[in-house]
PDB file of C-alpha atoms in Angstrom:
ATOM      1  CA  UNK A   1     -11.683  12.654 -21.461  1.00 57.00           C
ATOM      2  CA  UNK A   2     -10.135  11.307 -18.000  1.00 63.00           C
ATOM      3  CA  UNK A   3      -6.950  13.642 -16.857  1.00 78.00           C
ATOM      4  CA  UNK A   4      -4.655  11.169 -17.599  1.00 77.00           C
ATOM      5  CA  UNK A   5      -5.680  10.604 -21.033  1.00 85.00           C
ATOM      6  CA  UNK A   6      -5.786  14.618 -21.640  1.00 86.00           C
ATOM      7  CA  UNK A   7      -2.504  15.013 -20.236  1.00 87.00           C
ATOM      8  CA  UNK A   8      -1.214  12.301 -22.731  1.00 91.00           C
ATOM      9  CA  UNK A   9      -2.754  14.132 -25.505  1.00 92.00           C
ATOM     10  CA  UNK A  10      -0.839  17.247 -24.465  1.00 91.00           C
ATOM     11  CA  UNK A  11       2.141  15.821 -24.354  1.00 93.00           C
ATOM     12  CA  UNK A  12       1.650  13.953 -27.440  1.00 94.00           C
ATOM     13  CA  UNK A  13       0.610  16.676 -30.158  1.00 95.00           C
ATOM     14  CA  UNK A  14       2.926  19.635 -27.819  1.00 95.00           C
ATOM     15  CA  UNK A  15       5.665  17.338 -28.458  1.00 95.00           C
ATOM     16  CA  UNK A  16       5.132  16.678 -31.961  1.00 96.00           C
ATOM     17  CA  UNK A  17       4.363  20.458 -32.682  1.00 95.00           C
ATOM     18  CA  UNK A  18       7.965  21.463 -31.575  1.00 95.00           C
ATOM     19  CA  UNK A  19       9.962  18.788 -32.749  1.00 95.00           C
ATOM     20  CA  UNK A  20       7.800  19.436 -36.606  1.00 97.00           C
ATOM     21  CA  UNK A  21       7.767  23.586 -35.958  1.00 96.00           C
ATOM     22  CA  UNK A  22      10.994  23.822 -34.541  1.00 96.00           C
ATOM     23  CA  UNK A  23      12.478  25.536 -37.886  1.00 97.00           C
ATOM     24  CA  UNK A  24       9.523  28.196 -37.784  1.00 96.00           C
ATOM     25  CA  UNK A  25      10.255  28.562 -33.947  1.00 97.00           C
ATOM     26  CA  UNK A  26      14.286  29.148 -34.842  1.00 97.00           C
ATOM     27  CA  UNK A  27      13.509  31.173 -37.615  1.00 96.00           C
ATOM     28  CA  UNK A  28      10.608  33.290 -35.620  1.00 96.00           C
ATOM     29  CA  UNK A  29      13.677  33.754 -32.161  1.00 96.00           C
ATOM     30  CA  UNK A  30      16.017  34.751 -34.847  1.00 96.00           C
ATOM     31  CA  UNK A  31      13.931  37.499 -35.941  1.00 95.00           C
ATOM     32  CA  UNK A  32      12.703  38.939 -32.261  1.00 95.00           C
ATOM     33  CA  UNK A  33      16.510  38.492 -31.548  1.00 95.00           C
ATOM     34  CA  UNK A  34      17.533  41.163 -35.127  1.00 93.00           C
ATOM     35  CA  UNK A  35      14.552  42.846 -34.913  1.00 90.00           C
ATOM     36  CA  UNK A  36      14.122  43.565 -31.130  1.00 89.00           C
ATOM     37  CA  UNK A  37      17.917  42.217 -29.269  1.00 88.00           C
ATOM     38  CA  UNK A  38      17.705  40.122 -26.082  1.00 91.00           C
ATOM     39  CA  UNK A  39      15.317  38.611 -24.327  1.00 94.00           C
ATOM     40  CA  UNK A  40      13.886  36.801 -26.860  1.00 95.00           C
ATOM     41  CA  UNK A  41      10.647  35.596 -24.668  1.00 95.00           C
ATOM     42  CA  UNK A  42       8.434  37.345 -23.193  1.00 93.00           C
ATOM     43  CA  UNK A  43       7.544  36.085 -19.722  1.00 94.00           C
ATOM     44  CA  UNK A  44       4.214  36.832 -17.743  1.00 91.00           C
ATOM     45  CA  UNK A  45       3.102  35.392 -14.696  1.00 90.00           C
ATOM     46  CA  UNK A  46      -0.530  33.625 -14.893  1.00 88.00           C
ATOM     47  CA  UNK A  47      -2.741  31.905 -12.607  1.00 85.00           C
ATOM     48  CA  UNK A  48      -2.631  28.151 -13.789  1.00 79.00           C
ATOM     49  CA  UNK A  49      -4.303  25.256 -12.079  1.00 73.00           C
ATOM     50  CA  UNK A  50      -5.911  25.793  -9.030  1.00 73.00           C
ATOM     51  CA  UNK A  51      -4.724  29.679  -8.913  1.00 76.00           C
ATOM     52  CA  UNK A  52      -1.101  28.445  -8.791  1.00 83.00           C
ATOM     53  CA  UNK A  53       1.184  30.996 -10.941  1.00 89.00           C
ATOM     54  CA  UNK A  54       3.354  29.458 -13.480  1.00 90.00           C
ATOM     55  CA  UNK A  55       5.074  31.989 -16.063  1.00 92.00           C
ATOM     56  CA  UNK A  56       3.712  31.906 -19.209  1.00 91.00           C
ATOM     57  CA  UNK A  57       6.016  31.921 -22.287  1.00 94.00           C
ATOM     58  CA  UNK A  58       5.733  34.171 -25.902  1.00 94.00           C
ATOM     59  CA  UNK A  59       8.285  35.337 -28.162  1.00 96.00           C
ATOM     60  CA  UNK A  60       8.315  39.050 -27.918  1.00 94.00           C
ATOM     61  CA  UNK A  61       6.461  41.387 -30.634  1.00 94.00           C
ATOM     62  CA  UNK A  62       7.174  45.103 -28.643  1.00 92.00           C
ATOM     63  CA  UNK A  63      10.021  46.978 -27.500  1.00 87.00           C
ATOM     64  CA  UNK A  64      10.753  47.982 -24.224  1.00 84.00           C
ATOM     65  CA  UNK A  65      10.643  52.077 -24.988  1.00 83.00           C
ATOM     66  CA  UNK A  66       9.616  54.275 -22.361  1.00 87.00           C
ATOM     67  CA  UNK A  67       9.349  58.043 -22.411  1.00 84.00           C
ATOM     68  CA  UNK A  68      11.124  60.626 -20.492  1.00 86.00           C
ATOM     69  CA  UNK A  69       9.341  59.950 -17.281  1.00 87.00           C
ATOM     70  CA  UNK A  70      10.204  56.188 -17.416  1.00 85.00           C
ATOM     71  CA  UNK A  71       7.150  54.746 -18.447  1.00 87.00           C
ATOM     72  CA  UNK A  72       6.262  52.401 -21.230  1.00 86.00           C
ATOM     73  CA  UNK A  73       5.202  54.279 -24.016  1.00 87.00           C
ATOM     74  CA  UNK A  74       1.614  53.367 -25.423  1.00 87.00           C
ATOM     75  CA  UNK A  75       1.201  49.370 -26.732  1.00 84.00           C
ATOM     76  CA  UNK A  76       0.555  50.808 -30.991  1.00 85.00           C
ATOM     77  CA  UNK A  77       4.099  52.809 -30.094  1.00 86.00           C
ATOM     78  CA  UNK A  78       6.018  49.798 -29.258  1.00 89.00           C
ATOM     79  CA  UNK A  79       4.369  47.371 -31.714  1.00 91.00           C
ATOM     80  CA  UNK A  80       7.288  46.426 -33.994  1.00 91.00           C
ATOM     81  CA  UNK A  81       6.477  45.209 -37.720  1.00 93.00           C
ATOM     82  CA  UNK A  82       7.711  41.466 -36.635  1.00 94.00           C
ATOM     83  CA  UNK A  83       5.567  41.823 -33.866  1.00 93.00           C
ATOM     84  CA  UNK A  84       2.466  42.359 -35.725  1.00 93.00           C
ATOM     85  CA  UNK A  85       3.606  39.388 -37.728  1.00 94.00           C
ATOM     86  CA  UNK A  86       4.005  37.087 -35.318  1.00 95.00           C
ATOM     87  CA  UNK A  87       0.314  38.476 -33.819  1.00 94.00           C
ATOM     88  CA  UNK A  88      -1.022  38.009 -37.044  1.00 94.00           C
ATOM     89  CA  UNK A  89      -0.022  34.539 -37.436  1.00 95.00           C
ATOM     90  CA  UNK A  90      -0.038  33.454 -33.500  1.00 93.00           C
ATOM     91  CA  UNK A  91       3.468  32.705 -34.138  1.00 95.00           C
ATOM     92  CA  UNK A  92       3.784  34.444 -30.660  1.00 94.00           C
ATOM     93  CA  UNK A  93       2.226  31.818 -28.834  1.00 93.00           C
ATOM     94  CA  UNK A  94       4.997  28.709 -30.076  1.00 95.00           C
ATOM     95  CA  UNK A  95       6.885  28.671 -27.199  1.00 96.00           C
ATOM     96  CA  UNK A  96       3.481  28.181 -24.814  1.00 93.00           C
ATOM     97  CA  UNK A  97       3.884  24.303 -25.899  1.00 94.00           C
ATOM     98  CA  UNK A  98       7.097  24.358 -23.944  1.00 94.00           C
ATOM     99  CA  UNK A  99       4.240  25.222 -21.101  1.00 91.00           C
ATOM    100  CA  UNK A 100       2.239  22.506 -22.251  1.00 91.00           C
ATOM    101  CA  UNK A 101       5.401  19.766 -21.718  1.00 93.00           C
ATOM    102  CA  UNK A 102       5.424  21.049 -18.189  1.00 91.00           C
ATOM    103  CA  UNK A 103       2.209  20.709 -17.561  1.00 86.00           C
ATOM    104  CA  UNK A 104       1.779  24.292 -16.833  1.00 86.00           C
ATOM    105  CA  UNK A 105      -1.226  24.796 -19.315  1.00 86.00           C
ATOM    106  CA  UNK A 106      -3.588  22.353 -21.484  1.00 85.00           C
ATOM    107  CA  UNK A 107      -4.285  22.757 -24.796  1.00 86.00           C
ATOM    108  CA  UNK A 108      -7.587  22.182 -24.440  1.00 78.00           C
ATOM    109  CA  UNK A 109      -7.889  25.377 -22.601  1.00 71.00           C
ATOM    110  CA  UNK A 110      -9.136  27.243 -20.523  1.00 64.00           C
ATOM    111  CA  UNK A 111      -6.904  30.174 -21.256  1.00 69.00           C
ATOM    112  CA  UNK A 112      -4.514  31.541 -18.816  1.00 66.00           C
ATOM    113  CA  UNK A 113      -5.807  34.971 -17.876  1.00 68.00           C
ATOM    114  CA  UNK A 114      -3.631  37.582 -15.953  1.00 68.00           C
ATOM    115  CA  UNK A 115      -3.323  37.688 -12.639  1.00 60.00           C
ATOM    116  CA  UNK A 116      -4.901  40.936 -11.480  1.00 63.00           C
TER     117      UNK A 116
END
């Protein structure tokens, strides 16, 4: 498929996702937000097109605890019950559409991998 028709597409079914998710996207930040407080998101920087860095959006599913020294403590640690939910389900990745609308990421892949 040309670009232009892919990027329709995106817009097209991202749109349509949010606007018919959008209860299971309130209900899913109302639970991070009980479950875990503020931020909501979690935001990562990843390479997008052509290496450019856009940051990537995902409702959190850990906690920010670190031990005495200041460092996170271990990822199993951290993991909260929602969390594992929202894994589970990939209820984690709803707010990447929102990257999607701005053209940040395709759903047709590839995946955004980290930037190291």
């Amino acid at each position: 498929m040309n670009q232009p028709g892919k990027r329709l597409l995106d817009v097209t079914i991202a749109m349509t996702a949010l606007v018919l998710l959008c209860p299971v996207i309130a209900i899913a930040a109302m639970g991070v937000a009980i479950c875990m407080g503020k931020p909501v998101l979690f935001r990562q920087t990843r390479p997008g097109l052509r290496g450019e860095p856009f940051t990537c959006l995902k409702f959190r599913t850990m906690t920010d605890d670190r031990d005495a020294a200041g460092n996170h403590k271990p990822d199993g640690e951290r993991m909260t019950w929602l969390g594992r939910c929202l894994r589970k389900a990939s209820l984690d990745e709803l707010p990447q559409l929102w990257n999607v609308l701005r053209g940040d990421m395709s759903l047709g892949g590839p995946r955004p991998l980290l930037m190291e």
